[in-house]
Short mmCIF file of C-alpha atoms and ligand atoms in Angstrom, two decimals:
data_model
loop_
_atom_site.label_atom_id
_atom_site.label_comp_id
_atom_site.label_asym_id
_atom_site.label_seq_id
_atom_site.Cartn_x
_atom_site.Cartn_y
_atom_site.Cartn_z
CA MET A 1 4.74 86.95 91.72
CA LYS A 2 8.41 85.82 91.15
CA LYS A 3 7.99 86.26 87.40
CA ASP A 4 6.83 90.00 88.29
CA ALA A 5 9.75 90.79 90.48
CA ALA A 6 12.26 89.40 87.97
CA LYS A 7 10.71 91.42 85.21
CA LYS A 8 10.85 94.58 87.54
CA LYS A 9 14.59 93.94 88.07
CA LYS A 10 15.22 93.70 84.43
CA THR A 11 13.86 96.89 83.49
CA ALA A 12 15.23 98.75 86.55
CA HIS A 13 18.12 100.11 84.58
CA PRO A 14 17.78 99.02 80.96
CA VAL A 15 21.19 98.71 79.17
CA PRO A 16 20.16 98.99 75.42
CA VAL A 17 23.25 97.84 73.59
CA MET A 18 26.24 95.94 74.84
CA ARG A 19 29.30 95.14 72.73
CA THR A 20 32.19 92.80 73.64
CA ALA A 21 35.55 93.40 72.07
CA LYS A 22 36.58 90.93 69.35
CA ARG A 23 40.02 90.44 71.07
CA ALA A 24 38.85 90.27 74.65
CA GLY A 25 40.36 87.28 76.24
CA PHE A 26 43.19 84.78 75.73
CA CYS A 27 45.85 85.75 73.24
CA PHE A 28 47.34 82.90 70.97
CA GLY A 29 50.24 82.23 73.45
CA VAL A 30 48.15 82.05 76.71
CA LYS A 31 45.47 79.84 74.93
CA ARG A 32 48.18 77.38 73.88
CA ALA A 33 49.74 77.31 77.33
CA ILE A 34 46.17 76.85 78.92
CA ASP A 35 45.33 74.09 76.46
CA ILE A 36 48.54 72.25 77.13
CA THR A 37 48.12 72.52 80.91
CA PHE A 38 44.48 71.44 80.89
CA ASP A 39 45.22 68.80 78.58
CA ILE A 40 48.01 67.28 81.02
CA ALA A 41 45.51 67.74 83.76
CA GLU A 42 43.11 65.43 82.05
CA LYS A 43 45.75 62.73 81.69
CA ASP A 44 48.22 62.99 84.52
CA LYS A 45 46.74 63.43 88.12
CA ARG A 46 49.77 63.59 90.17
CA GLY A 47 52.92 65.30 90.10
CA VAL A 48 51.81 67.90 87.57
CA PHE A 49 53.35 71.44 88.41
CA THR A 50 53.69 74.76 86.90
CA LEU A 51 56.86 76.77 87.36
CA GLY A 52 55.22 80.05 88.54
CA PRO A 53 51.44 80.77 88.02
CA ILE A 54 50.55 79.75 84.60
CA ILE A 55 48.35 82.70 84.07
CA HIS A 56 47.43 85.84 86.14
CA ASN A 57 43.89 84.86 86.72
CA PRO A 58 42.86 83.47 90.02
CA GLN A 59 39.54 81.62 88.59
CA VAL A 60 41.89 79.64 86.14
CA ILE A 61 44.33 78.95 88.91
CA GLU A 62 41.58 77.69 91.28
CA LYS A 63 40.22 75.25 88.38
CA LEU A 64 43.77 74.15 87.99
CA ARG A 65 44.15 73.56 91.84
CA LEU A 66 41.06 71.42 91.88
CA LYS A 67 42.39 69.30 89.21
CA GLY A 68 45.63 68.78 91.17
CA ILE A 69 47.98 71.28 89.39
CA PHE A 70 49.95 73.61 91.63
CA ALA A 71 52.38 76.29 90.95
CA ILE A 72 55.95 76.12 92.48
CA GLY A 73 59.00 78.28 92.50
CA PRO A 74 62.47 77.25 91.45
CA ASP A 75 63.34 76.86 95.03
CA ASP A 76 60.64 74.24 95.69
CA ILE A 77 61.74 72.02 92.91
CA GLY A 78 64.02 69.92 95.15
CA GLY A 79 61.36 69.16 97.74
CA LYS A 80 58.65 68.16 95.30
CA LYS A 81 57.92 64.64 93.52
CA ILE A 82 57.71 66.05 90.16
CA LYS A 83 56.36 63.94 87.18
CA ASP A 84 55.64 66.97 84.73
CA LEU A 85 56.84 70.50 85.07
CA ILE A 86 55.31 73.19 82.84
CA ILE A 87 57.14 76.32 81.78
CA ARG A 88 54.82 79.27 81.23
CA THR A 89 54.37 81.52 78.38
CA HIS A 90 57.04 84.13 79.35
CA GLY A 91 59.82 81.58 79.21
CA ILE A 92 62.52 81.09 81.76
CA PRO A 93 66.45 81.91 81.86
CA LYS A 94 68.54 79.25 80.10
CA GLN A 95 70.54 78.38 83.28
CA LEU A 96 67.31 77.35 84.96
CA TYR A 97 66.09 75.36 81.74
CA ASP A 98 69.22 73.51 81.73
CA LYS A 99 68.76 72.73 85.51
CA ILE A 100 65.41 71.45 85.39
CA SER A 101 65.90 69.42 82.40
CA ALA A 102 68.33 67.46 84.09
CA GLY A 103 65.88 67.11 87.13
CA GLY A 104 64.80 63.66 86.10
CA PHE A 105 61.19 64.74 85.23
CA ARG A 106 59.36 65.85 82.14
CA VAL A 107 59.65 69.33 81.19
CA ILE A 108 56.87 70.68 79.11
CA ASP A 109 57.86 74.01 77.46
CA ALA A 110 54.61 76.19 77.21
CA THR A 111 56.71 79.31 76.42
CA CYS A 112 54.85 81.28 73.62
CA PRO A 113 56.60 80.71 70.29
CA PHE A 114 56.92 84.41 69.85
CA VAL A 115 59.00 84.53 72.95
CA LYS A 116 61.01 81.64 71.82
CA LYS A 117 61.72 83.42 68.43
CA ALA A 118 63.10 86.33 70.60
CA GLN A 119 65.37 84.10 72.72
CA HIS A 120 66.68 82.57 69.41
CA TYR A 121 67.54 85.94 67.94
CA ALA A 122 69.23 87.13 71.14
CA LYS A 123 71.33 83.95 70.96
CA LEU A 124 71.96 84.46 67.25
CA LEU A 125 72.97 88.18 67.66
CA LYS A 126 75.38 87.09 70.52
CA GLU A 127 77.03 84.39 68.23
CA ASN A 128 77.50 86.87 65.47
CA GLY A 129 79.43 89.18 67.69
CA TYR A 130 76.85 91.78 68.29
CA GLN A 131 76.34 93.30 71.65
CA VAL A 132 72.61 92.45 72.62
CA VAL A 133 70.40 95.53 73.67
CA ILE A 134 67.03 94.39 74.77
CA LEU A 135 64.19 96.98 74.85
CA GLY A 136 62.16 95.98 77.94
CA ASP A 137 61.40 95.88 81.51
CA ILE A 138 64.50 94.45 83.44
CA ASP A 139 62.11 93.05 86.15
CA HIS A 140 59.79 91.24 83.70
CA PRO A 141 60.37 87.52 83.64
CA GLU A 142 60.35 87.62 79.90
CA VAL A 143 63.28 89.80 79.57
CA LYS A 144 65.18 87.87 82.45
CA GLY A 145 64.76 84.84 80.16
CA LEU A 146 65.98 86.77 77.02
CA MET A 147 69.04 88.29 79.03
CA SER A 148 70.28 84.77 79.59
CA TYR A 149 70.72 84.14 75.98
CA ALA A 150 72.05 87.45 75.07
CA GLY A 151 75.80 87.30 76.66
CA GLU A 152 77.58 89.26 79.25
CA ASP A 153 77.57 92.62 77.64
CA VAL A 154 73.73 92.84 77.11
CA MET A 155 71.97 95.85 77.89
CA VAL A 156 68.39 96.15 78.74
CA VAL A 157 67.06 99.81 77.92
CA ASN A 158 63.81 101.80 77.86
CA GLU A 159 63.25 104.83 75.62
CA HIS A 160 64.82 107.20 78.30
CA SER A 161 67.90 104.97 79.15
CA PRO A 162 71.14 106.96 78.85
CA LEU A 163 72.85 104.24 76.70
CA GLU A 164 76.10 104.47 78.19
CA GLY A 165 78.49 101.52 77.23
CA LEU A 166 77.14 100.82 73.83
CA ARG A 167 79.57 98.98 71.63
CA SER A 168 79.97 99.78 67.76
CA LYS A 169 78.12 96.64 66.64
CA VAL A 170 74.61 96.31 68.19
CA GLY A 171 71.87 93.95 67.93
CA ILE A 172 68.38 94.95 69.22
CA ILE A 173 65.58 92.67 70.14
CA VAL A 174 62.52 93.86 72.04
CA GLN A 175 60.18 92.47 74.81
CA THR A 176 57.11 91.26 73.09
CA THR A 177 54.82 93.44 74.72
CA GLN A 178 56.72 96.71 74.11
CA PRO A 179 55.00 99.61 71.98
CA VAL A 180 56.41 100.17 68.53
CA GLU A 181 56.79 103.88 69.44
CA ALA A 182 59.31 102.92 72.03
CA LEU A 183 61.25 100.89 69.60
CA LYS A 184 61.38 103.73 67.31
CA LYS A 185 62.78 106.14 69.75
CA VAL A 186 65.21 103.76 71.23
CA LEU A 187 66.69 102.93 67.63
CA SER A 188 66.96 106.43 66.54
CA ARG A 189 69.09 107.13 69.69
CA ILE A 190 71.14 104.09 69.16
CA ILE A 191 71.79 104.70 65.40
CA GLU A 192 73.50 107.97 66.54
CA ARG A 193 75.81 106.07 68.74
CA THR A 194 76.81 103.17 66.71
CA LYS A 195 78.50 101.97 63.33
CA GLU A 196 76.46 98.82 62.73
CA VAL A 197 72.73 97.94 63.99
CA LYS A 198 70.61 95.03 63.55
CA VAL A 199 67.21 94.85 64.53
CA TYR A 200 64.76 91.90 65.18
CA ASN A 201 61.42 93.54 65.62
CA THR A 202 59.97 90.93 68.28
CA ILE A 203 56.92 92.79 69.28
CA CYS A 204 53.76 90.64 69.34
CA ASN A 205 50.96 92.94 67.97
CA SER A 206 48.29 91.30 69.90
CA THR A 207 48.64 93.50 72.87
CA ALA A 208 48.63 96.89 70.62
CA LEU A 209 45.56 95.51 68.77
CA ARG A 210 43.70 94.97 71.94
CA LEU A 211 44.44 98.05 73.46
CA LYS A 212 43.31 99.88 70.27
CA GLU A 213 40.11 97.99 69.91
CA THR A 214 39.46 98.81 73.62
CA GLU A 215 40.06 102.54 73.13
CA GLU A 216 37.75 102.77 70.08
CA MET A 217 35.19 101.03 72.06
CA ALA A 218 35.40 103.02 75.16
CA ARG A 219 35.24 106.34 73.05
CA LYS A 220 31.63 105.27 72.10
CA ALA A 221 30.58 103.53 75.31
CA ASP A 222 28.86 105.17 78.47
CA VAL A 223 30.22 102.10 80.65
CA MET A 224 33.02 99.91 80.13
CA VAL A 225 33.30 96.57 82.01
CA VAL A 226 36.86 95.15 82.00
CA VAL A 227 37.09 91.31 82.98
CA GLY A 228 40.25 89.86 84.47
CA GLY A 229 42.44 89.08 87.13
CA ARG A 230 43.33 92.11 89.55
CA ASN A 231 46.85 90.92 89.50
CA SER A 232 46.89 90.96 85.74
CA ALA A 233 48.99 93.70 84.42
CA ASN A 234 47.42 94.00 80.95
CA THR A 235 43.92 93.79 82.11
CA THR A 236 44.60 96.74 84.71
CA GLN A 237 46.21 98.47 81.74
CA LEU A 238 42.93 98.08 79.75
CA ALA A 239 40.80 99.43 82.86
CA ASN A 240 43.29 102.46 83.02
CA LEU A 241 43.00 103.18 79.51
CA CYS A 242 39.28 103.47 79.74
CA ARG A 243 39.40 105.60 82.95
CA GLY A 244 41.84 107.90 81.06
CA LEU A 245 39.31 108.48 78.46
CA SER A 246 36.64 109.55 81.33
CA VAL A 247 34.49 106.39 80.79
CA ARG A 248 32.80 104.95 83.63
CA THR A 249 34.71 101.73 84.11
CA TYR A 250 34.51 98.71 86.26
CA HIS A 251 37.33 96.11 86.57
CA ILE A 252 35.84 92.93 87.69
CA GLU A 253 37.02 89.25 87.80
CA THR A 254 33.60 87.68 87.66
CA ALA A 255 30.07 88.31 86.80
CA SER A 256 29.00 87.96 90.46
CA GLU A 257 30.37 91.48 90.99
CA ILE A 258 28.18 93.39 88.44
CA ARG A 259 25.70 95.88 90.16
CA ASP A 260 22.48 97.06 88.50
CA GLU A 261 23.11 100.62 89.38
CA TRP A 262 26.31 100.83 87.19
CA PHE A 263 24.18 100.86 83.98
CA ALA A 264 21.87 103.73 85.18
CA GLY A 265 21.27 105.93 82.15
CA ALA A 266 23.79 104.27 80.01
CA LYS A 267 23.10 103.46 76.29
CA LYS A 268 26.06 101.63 75.50
CA VAL A 269 28.10 99.15 77.37
CA GLY A 270 31.48 97.88 76.34
CA ILE A 271 33.09 94.61 77.48
CA THR A 272 36.81 93.81 77.06
CA ALA A 273 39.14 91.57 78.85
CA GLY A 274 42.72 91.03 79.25
CA ALA A 275 44.85 88.39 77.59
CA SER A 276 44.53 86.12 80.67
CA THR A 277 40.82 86.05 81.07
CA PRO A 278 39.18 82.78 79.84
CA ASP A 279 36.00 82.96 77.59
CA TRP A 280 33.71 81.34 80.05
CA LEU A 281 34.31 84.27 82.40
CA ILE A 282 33.49 86.75 79.50
CA ILE A 283 30.39 84.84 78.64
CA GLU A 284 29.13 84.78 82.09
CA VAL A 285 29.51 88.60 82.13
CA GLU A 286 27.61 89.19 79.08
CA LYS A 287 24.87 86.71 80.38
CA ARG A 288 24.66 88.74 83.61
CA ILE A 289 24.35 92.13 81.80
CA ARG A 290 21.79 90.47 79.24
CA ASP A 291 19.71 89.29 82.23
CA ARG A 292 19.76 92.82 83.75
CA GLY A 293 18.07 94.07 80.36
CA GLY A 294 21.02 94.23 78.12
CA GLU A 295 20.81 93.41 74.36
CA THR A 296 23.92 92.14 72.61
CA ARG A 297 24.66 93.43 69.16
CA ASN A 298 27.73 91.36 68.54
CA GLY A 299 28.41 88.61 70.90
CA HIS A 300 31.68 87.29 71.92
S1 SF4 B 401 50.95 88.66 74.00
FE1 SF4 B 401 51.80 87.71 72.19
S2 SF4 B 401 53.91 87.10 73.04
FE2 SF4 B 401 52.66 87.21 74.75
S3 SF4 B 401 51.90 85.34 75.18
FE3 SF4 B 401 50.41 86.45 73.88
S4 SF4 B 401 50.70 85.74 71.83
FE4 SF4 B 401 52.59 85.35 73.11
#
């Protein structure tokens, strides 16, 4: 009787083909930071903190919390007994780095190496007499970190900024997640206003490739399931991209949110996930859809 009920449920809304994006889930920098953090969690059971949430994914944060690792802000540092403090992928401003380095505890720098490189270029440009221009979002933690290496006359711009106050010798660096089209536009406008321009293209192509793959998948799918934290900007961006292509799109955090009726009449289902979504959450989603009648063509 139980078996019959399960069979009936499985075939209620059959999902013939399900594909998972190859680039779904952690990018290189996030995987590195998470590996470092869980590695420490295995060894040091007390006094381990991350400076801000290590990742925008509530399920991972909860796993860390159960291991005794909590996020704290810069203002909380004085009131805690800290053994290890982990810096997240976006990096932090130099002044804060110097302050915590003198705090008497171990600082573990999980800043993504690509972001570190951009910080290095900001410093180099400043030392060589360039006015540093950062293409990016002034409110983003990565940009705040970059600014701290770039000197007092740093400018943060987007493709529409008026560019007032540019000097004649300018060095450009880019927030790692910016699209290359934005760099091209800004560069062409800066060239018209200056005598010397040096450009370090510090864009990380992980985000662009993920978006491209998701778009290609969504164009062929009847339903897109996007997995990742609701507070994750890049996961939300993926979901919005799919919705913009008029595909039935569901942004979920865990497999438990999946509903049978989502797949009614669907022939192709695509699964993608943001850079802060761990593999185990993606695998659970695949399994849940498969259990409801889906067939995997290219598993994650
Ligand atoms: S998106 Fe790129 S720059 Fe950002 S953390 Fe991931 S690998 Fe590093």
